[in-house]
GROMACS .gro file of C-alpha atoms in nm:
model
  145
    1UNK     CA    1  -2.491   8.541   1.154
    2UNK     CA    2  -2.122   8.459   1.295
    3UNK     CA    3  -1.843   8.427   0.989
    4UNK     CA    4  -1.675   8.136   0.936
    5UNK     CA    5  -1.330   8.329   1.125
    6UNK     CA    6  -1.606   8.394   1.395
    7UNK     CA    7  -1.657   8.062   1.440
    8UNK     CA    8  -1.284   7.952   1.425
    9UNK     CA    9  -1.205   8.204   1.658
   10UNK     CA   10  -1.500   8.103   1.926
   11UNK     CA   11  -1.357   7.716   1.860
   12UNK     CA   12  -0.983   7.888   1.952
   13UNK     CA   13  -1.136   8.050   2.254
   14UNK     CA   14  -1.308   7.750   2.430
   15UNK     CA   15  -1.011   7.489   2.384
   16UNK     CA   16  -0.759   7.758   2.527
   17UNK     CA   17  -0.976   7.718   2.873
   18UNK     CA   18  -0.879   7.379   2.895
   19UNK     CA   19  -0.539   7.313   2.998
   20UNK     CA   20  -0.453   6.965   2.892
   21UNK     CA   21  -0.507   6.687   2.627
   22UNK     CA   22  -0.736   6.476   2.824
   23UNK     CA   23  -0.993   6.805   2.930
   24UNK     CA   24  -0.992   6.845   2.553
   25UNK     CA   25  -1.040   6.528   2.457
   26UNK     CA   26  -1.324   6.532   2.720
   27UNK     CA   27  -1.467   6.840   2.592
   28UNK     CA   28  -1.468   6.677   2.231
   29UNK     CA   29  -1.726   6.372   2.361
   30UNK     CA   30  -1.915   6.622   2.495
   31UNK     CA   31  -1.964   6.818   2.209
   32UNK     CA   32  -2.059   6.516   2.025
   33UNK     CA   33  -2.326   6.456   2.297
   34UNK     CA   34  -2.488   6.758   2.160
   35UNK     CA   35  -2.541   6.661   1.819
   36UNK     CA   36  -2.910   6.661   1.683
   37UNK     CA   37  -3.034   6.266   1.673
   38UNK     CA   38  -3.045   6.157   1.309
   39UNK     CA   39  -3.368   5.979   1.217
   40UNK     CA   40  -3.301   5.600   1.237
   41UNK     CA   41  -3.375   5.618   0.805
   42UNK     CA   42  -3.057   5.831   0.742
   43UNK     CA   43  -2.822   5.600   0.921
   44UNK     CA   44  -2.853   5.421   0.554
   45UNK     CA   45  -2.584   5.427   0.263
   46UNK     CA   46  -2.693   5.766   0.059
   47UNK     CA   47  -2.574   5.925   0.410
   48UNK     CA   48  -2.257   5.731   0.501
   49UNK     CA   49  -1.933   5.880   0.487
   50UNK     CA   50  -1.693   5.601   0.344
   51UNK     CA   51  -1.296   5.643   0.421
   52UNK     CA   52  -1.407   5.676   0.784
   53UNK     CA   53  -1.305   5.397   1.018
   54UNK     CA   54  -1.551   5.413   1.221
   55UNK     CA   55  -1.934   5.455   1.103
   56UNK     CA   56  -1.992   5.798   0.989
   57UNK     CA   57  -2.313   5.967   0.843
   58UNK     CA   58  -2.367   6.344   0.738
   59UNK     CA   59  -2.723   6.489   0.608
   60UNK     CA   60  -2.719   6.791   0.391
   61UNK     CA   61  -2.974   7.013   0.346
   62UNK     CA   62  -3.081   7.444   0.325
   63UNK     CA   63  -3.070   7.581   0.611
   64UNK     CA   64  -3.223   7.935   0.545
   65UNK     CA   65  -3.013   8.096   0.712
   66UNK     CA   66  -2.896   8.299   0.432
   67UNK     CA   67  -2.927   8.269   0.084
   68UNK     CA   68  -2.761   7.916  -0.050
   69UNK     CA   69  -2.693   7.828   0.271
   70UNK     CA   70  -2.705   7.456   0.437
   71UNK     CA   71  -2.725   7.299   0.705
   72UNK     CA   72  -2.532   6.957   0.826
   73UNK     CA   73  -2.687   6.654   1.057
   74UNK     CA   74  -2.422   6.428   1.192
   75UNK     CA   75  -2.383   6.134   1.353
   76UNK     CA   76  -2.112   5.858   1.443
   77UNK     CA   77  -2.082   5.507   1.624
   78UNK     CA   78  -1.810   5.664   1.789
   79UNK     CA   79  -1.788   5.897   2.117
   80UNK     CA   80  -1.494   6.099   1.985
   81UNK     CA   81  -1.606   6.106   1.620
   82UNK     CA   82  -1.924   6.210   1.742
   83UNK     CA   83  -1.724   6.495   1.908
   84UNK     CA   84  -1.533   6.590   1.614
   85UNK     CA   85  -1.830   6.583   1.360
   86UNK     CA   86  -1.956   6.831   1.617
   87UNK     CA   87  -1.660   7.067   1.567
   88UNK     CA   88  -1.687   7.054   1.188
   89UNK     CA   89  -2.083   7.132   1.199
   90UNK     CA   90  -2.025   7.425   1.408
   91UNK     CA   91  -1.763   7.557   1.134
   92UNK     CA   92  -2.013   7.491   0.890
   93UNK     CA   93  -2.350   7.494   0.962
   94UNK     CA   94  -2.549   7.753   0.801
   95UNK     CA   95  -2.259   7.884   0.615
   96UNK     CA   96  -2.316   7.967   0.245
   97UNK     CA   97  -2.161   7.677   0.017
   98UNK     CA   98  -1.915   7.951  -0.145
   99UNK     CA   99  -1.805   7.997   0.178
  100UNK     CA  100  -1.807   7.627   0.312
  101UNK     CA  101  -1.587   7.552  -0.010
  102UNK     CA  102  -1.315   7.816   0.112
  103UNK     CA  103  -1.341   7.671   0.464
  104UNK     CA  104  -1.033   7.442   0.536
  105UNK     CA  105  -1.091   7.285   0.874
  106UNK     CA  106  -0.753   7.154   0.913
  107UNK     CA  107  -0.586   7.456   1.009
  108UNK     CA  108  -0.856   7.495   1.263
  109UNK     CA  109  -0.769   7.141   1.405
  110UNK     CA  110  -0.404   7.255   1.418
  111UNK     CA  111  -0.483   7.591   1.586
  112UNK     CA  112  -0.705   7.432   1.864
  113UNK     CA  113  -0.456   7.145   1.934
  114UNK     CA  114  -0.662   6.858   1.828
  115UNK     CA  115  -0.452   6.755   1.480
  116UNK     CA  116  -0.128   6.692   1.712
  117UNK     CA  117  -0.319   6.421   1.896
  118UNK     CA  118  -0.569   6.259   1.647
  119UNK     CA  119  -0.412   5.903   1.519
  120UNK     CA  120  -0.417   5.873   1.109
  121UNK     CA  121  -0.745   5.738   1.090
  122UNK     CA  122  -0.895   5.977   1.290
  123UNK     CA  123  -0.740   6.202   1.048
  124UNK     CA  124  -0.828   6.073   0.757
  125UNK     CA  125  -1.209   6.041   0.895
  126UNK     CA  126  -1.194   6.426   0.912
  127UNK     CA  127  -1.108   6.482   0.553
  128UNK     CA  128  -1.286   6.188   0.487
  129UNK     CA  129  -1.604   6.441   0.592
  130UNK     CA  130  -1.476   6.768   0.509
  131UNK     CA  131  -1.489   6.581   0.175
  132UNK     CA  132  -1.825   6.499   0.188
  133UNK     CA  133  -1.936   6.861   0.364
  134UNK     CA  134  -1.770   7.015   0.032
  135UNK     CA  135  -1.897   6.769  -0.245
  136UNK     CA  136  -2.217   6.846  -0.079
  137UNK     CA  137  -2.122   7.258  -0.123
  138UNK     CA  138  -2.031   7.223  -0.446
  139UNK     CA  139  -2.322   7.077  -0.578
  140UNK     CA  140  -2.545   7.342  -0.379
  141UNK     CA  141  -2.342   7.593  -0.545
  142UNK     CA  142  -2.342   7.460  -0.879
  143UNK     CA  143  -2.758   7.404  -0.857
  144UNK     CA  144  -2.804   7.755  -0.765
  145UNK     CA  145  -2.611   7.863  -1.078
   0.00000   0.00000   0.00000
């Protein structure tokens, strides 16, 4: 199983292949093309992220993967949100919830080049998740206590 500074550093890798802005922003929607299809029940309320601007929902649940590990369904009405709930489910998915907790995805935004050219509400959508991915953690954590 990859570490979380694994991960990060495979995220660092790709988006130093692409030489400008607009192949990364590219690369983002594509990413977010990826993203498993959630069931047409979980776009409901229990799954929406709120603080988001556009429509957001995330779907917790074990992965198996190791123990006390989970796994994170996303999906957006959004291309590029899409794109970056993509980025934050490969730093996450299938990562223990101690270690999701310690996970702070914003320096990983800065080091790929992608918090420089978000606007603020793309911004705040991203913590607005991370959030959620963590509240979602912590009560994993706390439940196998």
């Amino acid at each position: 199983m990859m570490t979380a500074q694994d991960r990060i550093q495979t995220l660092v890798d790709e988006f130093e292949l692409l030489d400008d802005w607009e192949e990364r922003y590219r690369y983002v929607i594509e990413l977010g093309r990826e993203l498993e299809p959630l069931a047409e029940s979980e776009h409901d309320e229990s799954h929406r992220v709120h603080g988001c601007a556009s429509q957001v929902w995330l779907v917790a649940e074990p992965s198996g993967a190791a123990p006390g590990a989970l796994k994170f369904r996303g999906d957006s009405d959004a291309h590029i949100v899409r794109g970056l709930i993509a980025i934050l489910l490969r730093l996450y998915n299938d990562l223990p919830a101690e270690q999701i907790l310690d996970l702070d995805p914003r320096a990983v935004f800065t080091r790929i080049g992608l918090s420089e050219h978000l606007s603020s509400q793309r911004s705040n959508g991203v913590k607005a998740m991370t959030r959620r991915i963590q509240k979602e953690a912590g009560a994993a954590a706390e439940s196998a206590v």
